[in-house]
Amino acid sequence: MLQRTAKRLISTKAADVYAERQAATALRQKAELLNEPPPPSGVEEVKITKRRIGKAERDERMDITLALTPVRTYMGGFTRPTDLRASNWTSGGRYNEIGKIYHPPPAAAYEPHTVFLLESRYNVVHGIGRADCHDHIVGVCRESDFPAVLKKLNSSECGHEYMESMDNARWPFLPPKKVKHVKWWESGENPEELVRQALEGEADGETKRYSEPEPPVLPGNRSERRALKLAMRSRKVPTELLPVSGSSAVQIRTFYSSSRVLADEKTSRSDRASIPGSSWARPHKPSQDADDNVVPTYYVERKKQRASISERKEEEGGLMAELSAGILSDGVAAQTRVIPEKIPVEVRGPDGSVRHPSGFEPPTPETEFHPSASKIATEEDPMLTTIKIPWDSALAPEPEGIRGFHTSAVARASEVPIEYEHVPQDAPVEEAKAVLKRIREQYLPTLSKEPFWRPLLSLTFSTRPIALTISRLAKSHPRGLPFYASINDHDRKFGPSYDARIRNMRLERMAGLTIELAKVMSGERGGIIGVRFKPEERGRGIDGEGLDDKIPLEKRIVKIGVGEWYPLANEVKEAFQLDGEAAGDHVTETLQIFGLDEFGNRTDGVAWPESKTIREGKEWYKSVEKRALANLSSEEVEKMTPKQRKEIIGDYCREHKVQIAYDTTDRHHSVYYP
């Protein structure tokens, strides 16, 4: 009886499980037939909400970029204005029609942010083909974090990209740059004297004065002038009629002076005709092919060529036929002999292995999938018998006869930037790392007193989208051309000139963007559509929002900081002030100009705002897991299976997805944080 009951229970449970599986299969098949994707999990819903929040801020940035970008007039064809992103959310817009869900940007995006331009203290070595010059950094940070961000960049925590620039810098404690002088003067000559003579127009101790030749004039007599004009029209002008300079009259075209000299030496007609390149025309000689009784020359030459070709065919035809017959009959008609100097393509060694005579061997596990770096020849057979050298031994050769890698290969293998002048050419990886370590030990302690990255310019705006827009546009010219590409290839080879031009172009570009932004923020050209200053705002211009109201002055203020260490800092400040005055009072009132020291502190006595903590968004899943399981005891958590734990976390994420998304979107991937 008990056995029957147990069997009945087991069969009932199995039937329930089978029914659940059948129902799940039916739902899946129905979804596939309707082309409906499965519902997202709770974690995925949080990620979707985060993407919607990020898109709202990104759309605002794109509309600001559109307002600061020149109208495209250099491309032909049927074009139309670019769509405003804000128009998608207006009544009747595309996003509203397709039912998109809108989430406003986070509140952290509407805090003041600073766009900074940093310049390296010393020149940086960029390798062969590029002149040593200063490096620049263009970035964005919160206004309160500016000094802390500078401190981080001037430390060992700055990141690989900026650490590489400091490693390759021309520090004062390193040997100076090796300058290669080219001897362009001959032995026994004084180069300084040659330069002086070239600048003063002297050569061989005699001064050569080059002056413009006086214009030729026509003869004074009327009949003579008429005869000369008629002769010039017929292009037959005797040398005797060439005008003599010395009086001022109408300029005419004449012969070169060398023709005059030659013509003056020989005045007879026969003598002038014998002068090569003389101006006196020779009589026309009739062609010998003009006579009908004479065979033209080209017919004779053509007949000779055809006769030569026929004779060559008769002589070489038998040899080619013999060779062809031998090839077709699997034989060799021509005889060959082995030249002792020739080397076969492959050689079989004493151990039975086949190798290339150059010593190349295919990669094997023994050589760590690398070709053998070098070979040691033996006395018995230097071509066939060789010794394999492992990869590590090739990087650090010890025995004689082993050729090590170039320093560039050592640098790539160790993944450490090494400047060639600081490391020997045959240095192994360990020595290269040791040299790099010694260099860092010398310059890292000095960064707290003499920072390597110094602020050249800082621009503080009221929101993060505006700052990100200025930072993005300030890295190139208005049409996207990089700054270095606008400099001639030859001009890039001179470091000081290249440095100054790049610095001036960056300052001019950032100044132009600042003035242009101040204009449109003050209402010129209708202002910026889609800009926000609070998360609650949908965007200026969406369904008429904010079009009647002027943007408050505190939202239009631009704080401009100029590095006082720069020798032309006063000129930069004055340029900003003059540009603002030229734009009008509505622009001048928005500019606040002050100085900065090497550490990013203001020199006008005003301190930066106090830095606020910002929530970390990378480890959000761990914090959500902790909150989801907070109401359960430790014993219940331990007894859970991974699937049950995942379901509980998913349900919590689905219920609090908006709050979790906003808690993890305060940070932006393009903003520097201390």
XYZ file of C-alpha atoms in Angstrom:
674
model
C 0.000 0.000 0.000
C 2.802 2.422 0.922
C 4.675 1.557 -2.231
C 1.587 2.295 -4.360
C 1.129 5.666 -2.610
C 4.785 6.566 -3.141
C 4.605 5.613 -6.805
C 1.437 7.699 -7.199
C 3.135 10.770 -5.604
C 6.227 10.389 -7.738
C 4.172 10.110 -10.897
C 2.104 13.156 -9.897
C 5.272 15.256 -9.279
C 6.769 14.139 -12.544
C 3.560 15.084 -14.310
C 3.629 18.556 -12.764
C 7.238 19.087 -13.841
C 6.401 17.893 -17.315
C 3.403 20.249 -17.475
C 5.551 23.209 -16.435
C 8.086 22.411 -19.114
C 5.378 22.094 -21.723
C 3.895 25.458 -20.721
C 7.282 27.159 -20.888
C 7.934 25.632 -24.293
C 4.550 26.807 -25.538
C 5.200 30.369 -24.352
C 8.609 30.392 -25.990
C 7.219 29.117 -29.264
C 4.420 31.705 -29.170
C 6.938 34.486 -28.619
C 9.013 33.234 -31.523
C 5.957 33.149 -33.794
C 5.050 36.724 -32.829
C 8.713 37.856 -33.160
C 8.604 39.156 -29.603
C 11.877 39.061 -27.650
C 11.830 37.558 -24.171
C 11.315 40.034 -21.324
C 14.590 41.503 -19.998
C 15.903 40.537 -16.614
C 15.966 42.953 -13.708
C 19.678 43.697 -14.139
C 19.156 44.354 -17.839
C 16.308 46.767 -17.065
C 18.683 48.769 -14.877
C 21.193 48.961 -17.763
C 18.449 50.071 -20.163
C 17.428 52.863 -17.807
C 21.057 53.985 -17.460
C 21.371 54.173 -21.239
C 18.227 56.308 -21.455
C 19.610 58.715 -18.863
C 22.918 58.951 -20.717
C 21.154 59.535 -24.038
C 19.240 62.521 -22.665
C 22.527 64.205 -21.711
C 24.182 63.185 -24.978
C 21.345 64.661 -27.060
C 21.754 67.961 -25.250
C 25.491 67.967 -25.939
C 24.889 67.309 -29.644
C 22.474 70.244 -29.906
C 25.026 72.544 -28.244
C 27.678 71.281 -30.672
C 25.386 72.036 -33.586
C 24.922 75.625 -32.387
C 28.725 76.162 -32.176
C 29.588 74.502 -35.491
C 29.761 76.561 -38.714
C 27.149 75.876 -41.341
C 28.385 73.347 -43.895
C 28.703 75.192 -47.197
C 31.724 73.401 -48.697
C 29.884 70.241 -49.827
C 27.772 70.282 -52.949
C 24.688 68.301 -53.740
C 21.193 68.118 -52.283
C 21.698 68.845 -48.578
C 19.407 69.932 -45.798
C 19.920 71.276 -42.279
C 20.799 68.774 -39.585
C 17.927 67.727 -37.339
C 17.880 69.024 -33.790
C 17.829 66.256 -31.220
C 15.398 68.231 -29.102
C 12.829 68.129 -31.908
C 12.376 64.375 -31.358
C 10.705 65.047 -27.988
C 8.371 67.814 -29.123
C 4.684 67.200 -29.705
C 4.476 65.130 -32.861
C 8.181 64.323 -32.677
C 9.630 61.009 -33.749
C 10.354 59.691 -30.242
C 6.843 60.474 -29.059
C 5.338 58.732 -32.063
C 7.234 55.484 -31.537
C 6.630 55.550 -27.774
C 10.146 56.046 -26.439
C 10.533 56.404 -22.683
C 12.241 59.588 -21.468
C 14.455 59.827 -18.377
C 16.041 63.197 -17.489
C 19.819 63.505 -17.045
C 21.326 63.130 -13.541
C 21.625 66.092 -11.209
C 25.446 65.752 -11.233
C 25.455 66.931 -14.869
C 24.271 70.410 -13.882
C 27.156 71.374 -11.651
C 29.930 73.764 -12.809
C 32.619 71.937 -14.788
C 36.032 73.149 -15.958
C 37.724 72.599 -19.316
C 41.511 72.736 -18.847
C 44.502 72.929 -21.172
C 47.717 71.597 -19.632
C 51.211 71.839 -21.080
C 54.292 69.834 -20.152
C 57.148 71.633 -18.448
C 59.848 70.063 -20.654
C 60.031 68.850 -24.232
C 58.983 65.251 -24.869
C 60.846 62.874 -27.181
C 58.453 61.426 -29.765
C 60.849 59.151 -31.654
C 62.444 59.232 -35.055
C 60.926 61.635 -37.556
C 59.245 63.943 -35.019
C 60.775 66.976 -33.388
C 60.958 67.232 -29.613
C 58.076 69.409 -28.422
C 55.747 70.010 -25.493
C 52.754 67.748 -24.959
C 49.260 69.055 -24.155
C 46.246 67.655 -22.316
C 42.688 68.860 -22.930
C 40.173 67.511 -20.417
C 37.128 68.198 -18.247
C 36.683 67.992 -14.495
C 34.368 69.392 -11.869
C 35.177 72.942 -10.855
C 35.846 71.893 -7.264
C 38.149 69.037 -8.351
C 40.524 71.083 -10.533
C 43.495 71.357 -8.091
C 43.040 67.727 -7.016
C 42.964 66.514 -10.626
C 46.193 68.405 -11.359
C 47.790 66.807 -8.322
C 46.761 63.357 -9.531
C 48.112 63.968 -13.039
C 51.444 65.010 -11.530
C 51.907 61.714 -9.698
C 52.468 58.049 -10.387
C 48.677 57.537 -10.536
C 48.227 59.658 -13.664
C 47.844 56.718 -16.032
C 50.006 55.012 -18.626
C 49.515 57.633 -21.361
C 50.659 60.595 -19.252
C 53.343 58.593 -17.465
C 54.839 57.746 -20.855
C 55.166 61.452 -21.663
C 56.966 62.053 -18.367
C 59.256 59.057 -18.964
C 60.288 60.402 -22.386
C 60.705 64.028 -21.309
C 63.990 65.941 -21.517
C 64.574 66.233 -17.786
C 67.461 68.477 -16.657
C 69.252 65.614 -14.913
C 69.417 63.568 -18.142
C 72.126 63.987 -20.806
C 71.342 66.735 -23.314
C 70.057 65.945 -26.764
C 72.659 64.749 -29.245
C 72.734 67.241 -32.091
C 74.222 66.021 -35.357
C 75.989 68.780 -37.301
C 76.287 68.563 -41.069
C 79.489 69.973 -42.607
C 78.347 72.002 -45.602
C 81.566 73.973 -46.151
C 84.804 72.872 -47.796
C 88.039 72.262 -45.943
C 89.882 75.485 -45.203
C 86.767 77.662 -45.409
C 85.326 79.680 -42.553
C 81.569 78.928 -42.244
C 80.879 82.181 -40.389
C 82.513 84.181 -43.165
C 80.526 82.302 -45.793
C 77.290 83.026 -43.964
C 78.191 86.689 -43.700
C 79.009 86.894 -47.396
C 75.749 85.152 -48.296
C 73.726 87.559 -46.183
C 75.524 90.636 -47.522
C 75.555 89.436 -51.142
C 79.318 88.894 -51.313
C 81.160 86.030 -52.987
C 84.927 85.542 -53.534
C 85.628 88.913 -52.016
C 83.797 90.816 -54.780
C 80.413 92.426 -54.401
C 77.951 91.424 -57.111
C 75.202 93.917 -57.582
C 72.153 92.745 -59.420
C 69.927 95.461 -60.772
C 67.006 95.409 -63.095
C 68.030 95.940 -66.746
C 66.934 99.174 -68.277
C 64.019 98.805 -70.658
C 64.859 98.801 -74.340
C 63.652 101.780 -76.304
C 62.666 102.410 -79.858
C 64.805 104.637 -82.098
C 64.017 108.301 -82.030
C 63.447 108.669 -85.778
C 59.910 107.890 -86.922
C 60.941 106.040 -90.079
C 63.416 103.902 -88.132
C 60.746 102.993 -85.568
C 58.363 101.962 -88.316
C 61.006 99.802 -90.010
C 61.827 98.123 -86.703
C 58.164 97.363 -86.001
C 57.681 95.802 -89.425
C 60.799 93.714 -88.986
C 59.624 92.510 -85.571
C 56.285 91.462 -87.019
C 58.084 89.340 -89.601
C 60.260 87.987 -86.745
C 63.401 88.905 -88.684
C 65.160 91.657 -86.746
C 68.798 92.291 -87.661
C 71.167 92.800 -84.805
C 72.092 96.221 -86.090
C 68.540 97.391 -85.364
C 68.542 96.235 -81.741
C 67.917 99.286 -79.554
C 70.610 100.627 -77.315
C 69.646 101.383 -73.713
C 70.233 104.810 -72.380
C 67.063 106.769 -73.018
C 63.567 106.438 -71.659
C 60.888 105.395 -74.124
C 58.250 102.745 -74.665
C 59.456 99.258 -73.666
C 59.434 96.562 -76.364
C 60.407 92.914 -76.402
C 63.988 92.313 -77.549
C 66.626 89.597 -77.624
C 68.675 88.310 -74.735
C 71.947 90.114 -74.074
C 74.053 87.071 -75.007
C 72.701 87.244 -78.564
C 73.766 90.852 -78.756
C 77.283 90.064 -77.607
C 77.713 87.287 -80.146
C 76.193 89.399 -82.872
C 78.445 92.362 -82.109
C 81.563 90.216 -82.484
C 80.606 89.018 -86.012
C 78.566 91.348 -88.093
C 78.674 89.679 -91.513
C 75.775 87.576 -92.694
C 77.835 84.430 -93.240
C 79.409 84.723 -89.808
C 76.051 85.225 -88.153
C 74.641 82.162 -89.891
C 77.451 80.005 -88.454
C 76.650 81.010 -84.860
C 74.727 78.208 -83.026
C 71.395 79.500 -81.810
C 71.821 82.793 -83.608
C 68.857 85.060 -84.015
C 69.484 85.288 -87.736
C 67.234 82.788 -89.517
C 68.841 80.225 -91.878
C 67.207 79.553 -95.253
C 64.818 76.638 -95.432
C 66.286 73.390 -96.794
C 63.893 71.233 -98.830
C 63.413 67.656 -97.692
C 64.978 64.870 -99.731
C 61.652 62.988 -99.663
C 59.986 65.771 -101.602
C 61.318 64.421 -104.939
C 59.036 61.840 -106.566
C 62.002 60.018 -108.137
C 63.621 59.252 -104.743
C 62.418 56.469 -102.408
C 61.538 57.949 -98.964
C 63.989 57.192 -96.179
C 61.480 55.626 -93.804
C 60.567 52.998 -96.451
C 64.204 51.956 -96.692
C 64.614 51.739 -92.914
C 61.419 49.720 -92.550
C 62.595 47.199 -95.195
C 65.909 46.761 -93.387
C 64.140 46.052 -90.081
C 61.861 43.438 -91.635
C 64.796 41.710 -93.308
C 66.665 41.584 -89.977
C 63.669 40.057 -88.202
C 63.228 37.373 -90.878
C 66.895 36.439 -90.722
C 66.741 36.109 -86.925
C 63.704 33.845 -87.134
C 65.502 31.506 -89.551
C 68.567 31.272 -87.313
C 66.757 30.733 -83.985
C 63.735 28.806 -85.191
C 65.476 25.395 -85.141
C 66.688 25.827 -81.553
C 63.247 26.745 -80.257
C 61.654 23.796 -82.106
C 64.234 21.425 -80.616
C 63.638 22.704 -77.096
C 59.864 22.462 -77.471
C 60.082 18.901 -78.786
C 62.276 17.858 -75.873
C 59.895 19.314 -73.296
C 56.868 17.645 -74.853
C 58.630 14.243 -74.926
C 59.523 14.421 -71.189
C 63.128 14.944 -72.030
C 65.609 17.747 -71.882
C 66.949 18.925 -75.176
C 69.469 21.334 -73.760
C 72.280 20.165 -71.524
C 72.861 21.692 -68.073
C 75.714 21.492 -65.640
C 75.854 22.071 -61.890
C 77.659 25.180 -60.770
C 79.609 24.585 -57.542
C 78.751 28.030 -56.223
C 75.004 27.298 -56.245
C 73.310 26.141 -53.009
C 70.313 23.796 -53.068
C 66.999 25.047 -51.757
C 66.767 22.505 -48.948
C 69.509 20.483 -47.271
C 69.124 17.292 -45.293
C 71.167 17.284 -42.102
C 73.034 14.372 -40.471
C 70.078 13.661 -38.155
C 67.685 13.335 -41.091
C 65.982 16.725 -40.643
C 65.446 18.985 -43.627
C 66.414 22.622 -43.149
C 66.758 25.720 -45.212
C 70.396 26.608 -45.982
C 69.908 30.061 -44.433
C 69.268 28.470 -41.056
C 65.558 29.278 -40.832
C 63.391 26.850 -38.880
C 59.580 26.901 -38.567
C 58.188 27.896 -35.127
C 57.942 24.982 -32.702
C 56.951 24.684 -29.052
C 60.651 24.460 -28.287
C 61.240 27.965 -29.624
C 58.036 29.309 -28.091
C 56.474 29.912 -31.513
C 59.165 32.414 -32.480
C 61.829 32.044 -35.185
C 65.255 31.353 -33.780
C 66.652 34.727 -32.917
C 70.242 33.956 -33.860
C 72.557 31.088 -34.688
C 75.986 29.884 -33.556
C 77.985 28.268 -36.347
C 79.953 25.106 -35.547
C 83.336 24.179 -36.980
C 82.134 21.031 -38.765
C 79.437 22.429 -41.021
C 78.504 26.069 -40.526
C 75.575 25.724 -42.952
C 73.862 22.582 -41.711
C 74.701 22.210 -38.043
C 73.378 25.016 -35.845
C 72.314 25.529 -32.249
C 68.845 26.821 -31.327
C 68.697 29.935 -29.143
C 65.580 30.392 -26.967
C 63.656 33.656 -26.921
C 64.862 34.706 -23.468
C 68.479 34.116 -24.393
C 68.074 36.226 -27.498
C 66.720 39.127 -25.433
C 69.710 38.972 -23.095
C 72.616 37.442 -25.099
C 75.518 36.120 -23.054
C 77.635 33.822 -25.290
C 79.771 35.299 -28.020
C 78.443 35.203 -31.545
C 74.783 35.763 -30.565
C 73.166 38.837 -32.062
C 70.639 40.459 -29.716
C 67.504 42.422 -30.577
C 67.415 46.146 -31.237
C 66.409 48.423 -28.395
C 63.016 49.056 -29.999
C 62.234 45.338 -29.898
C 63.321 45.196 -26.263
C 61.005 48.107 -25.499
C 58.060 46.435 -27.194
C 58.739 43.109 -25.531
C 58.845 44.693 -22.092
C 55.909 47.056 -22.871
C 57.848 49.915 -21.305
C 58.477 53.183 -23.198
C 62.233 53.628 -23.527
C 64.041 56.540 -25.139
C 66.894 55.320 -27.246
C 69.398 57.854 -26.052
C 69.033 56.765 -22.417
C 69.463 53.024 -22.999
C 72.289 51.231 -24.861
C 71.397 49.633 -28.159
C 72.133 46.103 -26.935
C 70.473 46.543 -23.527
C 68.365 43.584 -22.317
C 64.903 43.980 -20.841
C 66.122 43.915 -17.242
C 68.610 46.717 -17.828
C 66.048 48.801 -19.719
C 63.593 48.481 -16.855
C 66.302 49.383 -14.391
C 67.134 52.549 -16.329
C 63.467 53.508 -16.467
C 63.115 52.871 -12.746
C 66.092 55.124 -11.989
C 64.612 57.915 -14.134
C 61.270 57.695 -12.327
C 62.966 57.681 -8.944
C 64.589 60.985 -9.858
C 61.642 62.928 -11.263
C 58.670 61.625 -9.237
C 59.799 63.255 -5.933
C 60.157 66.635 -7.701
C 56.560 66.762 -8.983
C 55.188 68.012 -5.673
C 57.342 71.160 -5.964
C 57.724 71.493 -9.733
C 54.703 69.925 -11.456
C 55.312 68.508 -14.906
C 51.798 69.301 -16.203
C 51.047 72.997 -15.746
C 47.704 74.729 -16.472
C 47.892 77.014 -19.471
C 44.169 77.814 -19.657
C 41.006 76.872 -17.772
C 37.392 77.600 -18.743
C 34.614 76.976 -16.198
C 31.007 76.598 -17.424
C 27.740 76.108 -15.588
C 26.908 72.543 -16.803
C 28.673 69.354 -17.809
C 27.185 69.112 -21.344
C 28.504 72.584 -22.189
C 31.969 71.741 -20.845
C 32.086 68.434 -22.732
C 31.097 70.230 -25.935
C 33.856 72.836 -25.596
C 36.410 70.148 -24.757
C 35.460 68.097 -27.797
C 35.521 71.030 -30.222
C 38.757 72.505 -28.792
C 40.843 69.516 -29.929
C 40.788 70.468 -33.621
C 39.901 73.201 -36.102
C 36.238 74.057 -36.823
C 35.990 71.455 -39.591
C 37.786 68.743 -37.648
C 41.287 69.205 -39.086
C 43.941 68.365 -36.451
C 46.219 71.215 -35.437
C 49.417 69.502 -36.521
C 47.946 68.752 -39.970
C 47.625 72.474 -40.708
C 51.415 72.891 -40.423
C 53.709 72.150 -43.341
C 55.765 68.949 -43.124
C 59.039 70.862 -43.236
C 57.890 73.318 -40.559
C 57.106 70.468 -38.162
C 60.770 69.482 -38.032
C 61.759 72.599 -36.069
C 60.664 72.093 -32.470
C 60.511 75.690 -31.136
C 58.462 76.978 -34.076
C 56.166 73.946 -34.026
C 55.617 74.386 -30.275
C 54.667 78.024 -30.564
C 52.286 77.472 -33.462
C 50.468 74.556 -31.809
C 50.114 76.515 -28.557
C 48.771 79.591 -30.342
C 46.287 77.558 -32.371
C 44.961 75.857 -29.242
C 44.586 79.137 -27.367
C 42.941 80.824 -30.335
C 40.515 77.938 -30.835
C 39.452 77.843 -27.173
C 39.090 81.623 -27.066
C 36.938 81.602 -30.185
C 34.667 78.887 -28.783
C 34.281 80.797 -25.513
C 33.236 84.027 -27.220
C 30.907 82.190 -29.599
C 29.240 80.348 -26.720
C 28.784 83.594 -24.808
C 27.072 85.106 -27.864
C 24.538 82.335 -28.404
C 23.891 82.014 -24.666
C 23.034 85.722 -24.658
C 20.404 85.182 -27.336
C 22.203 85.718 -30.638
C 20.945 83.602 -33.559
C 17.995 82.526 -31.414
C 20.088 80.942 -28.668
C 20.714 77.236 -28.111
C 17.807 74.842 -28.578
C 17.696 71.948 -26.108
C 20.016 73.377 -23.455
C 19.141 72.694 -19.799
C 20.267 74.093 -16.475
C 18.213 71.768 -14.226
C 17.342 68.075 -14.530
C 13.641 68.935 -14.351
C 13.773 70.989 -17.552
C 12.891 69.214 -20.798
C 15.127 71.506 -22.851
C 14.930 75.042 -24.165
C 12.580 75.212 -27.146
C 10.761 71.899 -26.592
C 7.080 72.845 -26.867
C 8.110 76.486 -26.398
C 9.852 75.973 -23.050
C 12.130 78.880 -22.075
C 11.911 80.764 -25.366
C 10.453 83.893 -23.764
C 12.864 83.957 -20.817
C 16.447 85.165 -20.985
C 19.063 82.804 -19.584
C 20.113 84.064 -16.130
C 23.502 85.748 -15.902
C 24.846 83.278 -13.325
C 24.279 80.476 -15.854
C 26.100 82.404 -18.588
C 29.201 83.248 -16.552
C 32.494 81.859 -17.947
C 35.449 81.803 -15.558
C 38.704 82.107 -17.516
C 41.970 81.173 -15.782
C 45.334 81.838 -17.454
C 48.596 80.295 -16.248
C 50.822 82.998 -14.791
C 53.910 80.919 -15.555
C 53.339 81.541 -19.270
C 55.435 84.560 -20.374
C 52.574 85.933 -22.514
C 49.862 85.461 -19.872
C 48.979 89.177 -19.806
C 48.584 89.200 -23.590
C 46.220 86.213 -23.391
C 44.086 87.946 -20.759
C 44.006 91.112 -22.820
C 42.986 89.152 -25.919
C 40.013 87.647 -24.093
C 38.975 91.076 -22.846
C 39.287 92.698 -26.269
C 37.344 89.906 -27.971
C 34.563 90.302 -25.428
C 34.412 94.061 -25.918
C 34.284 93.611 -29.685
C 31.332 91.222 -29.298
C 29.344 93.601 -27.107
C 28.436 94.351 -23.504
C 26.212 91.253 -23.298
C 29.382 89.167 -23.790
C 31.754 91.230 -21.678
C 29.556 90.890 -18.594
C 29.827 87.080 -18.743
C 33.670 86.899 -18.700
C 35.609 86.619 -15.435
C 39.381 86.547 -16.074
C 41.995 85.667 -13.449
C 45.423 84.051 -13.119
C 46.533 80.533 -12.134
C 49.723 79.257 -10.556
C 51.486 76.036 -11.516
C 49.324 74.001 -9.112
C 46.001 75.289 -10.465
C 45.243 77.703 -7.606
C 43.744 81.103 -8.397
C 46.072 84.083 -7.946
C 43.293 86.617 -7.315
C 42.757 85.394 -3.760
C 39.529 83.511 -4.516
C 39.500 79.831 -3.579
C 37.920 77.078 -5.631
C 34.648 75.605 -4.285
C 34.894 72.772 -1.815
C 34.988 69.373 -3.460
C 32.036 67.059 -2.881
C 32.110 63.299 -2.851
C 30.565 61.556 -5.827
C 29.124 58.054 -5.870
C 31.109 55.327 -7.570
C 29.247 53.602 -10.382
C 31.571 50.740 -11.317
C 30.730 48.370 -8.477
C 27.008 49.035 -8.497
C 26.038 45.357 -8.815
C 27.727 44.434 -5.526
C 25.918 47.216 -3.670
C 22.588 46.186 -5.219
C 23.181 42.556 -4.237
C 23.892 43.617 -0.682
C 20.671 45.669 -0.488
C 18.569 42.924 -2.099
C 19.696 40.314 0.448
C 19.634 42.649 3.473
C 16.264 41.320 4.775
C 17.426 37.688 4.767
C 19.444 35.958 7.440
C 22.905 34.624 6.753
C 21.650 31.025 7.034
C 18.980 31.594 4.409
C 21.519 33.210 2.112
C 23.896 30.262 2.471
C 21.163 27.740 1.649
C 20.211 29.578 -1.554
C 21.220 28.224 -4.916
C 22.831 30.595 -7.463
C 19.604 30.609 -9.456
C 17.524 31.636 -6.421
C 20.024 34.386 -5.555
C 19.893 35.684 -9.114
C 16.082 35.741 -9.087
C 15.955 37.734 -5.837
C 18.452 40.286 -7.130
C 16.579 40.541 -10.418
C 13.279 41.212 -8.680
C 14.888 43.925 -6.548
C 16.450 45.560 -9.610
C 13.158 45.473 -11.485
C 11.388 47.173 -8.590
C 14.039 49.882 -7.949
C 15.563 50.210 -11.429
C 15.170 53.995 -11.709
C 16.738 54.705 -8.325
C 19.610 52.302 -8.971
C 20.222 53.817 -12.412
C 20.436 57.379 -11.087
C 22.680 56.284 -8.214
C 25.220 54.901 -10.696
C 25.229 57.625 -13.411
C 26.730 60.530 -11.489
C 30.147 59.891 -13.015
C 30.888 60.450 -16.702
C 33.508 58.494 -18.617
C 34.927 61.670 -20.239
C 35.392 63.581 -16.969
C 38.539 63.447 -14.816
C 37.994 62.654 -11.141
C 40.610 62.779 -8.353
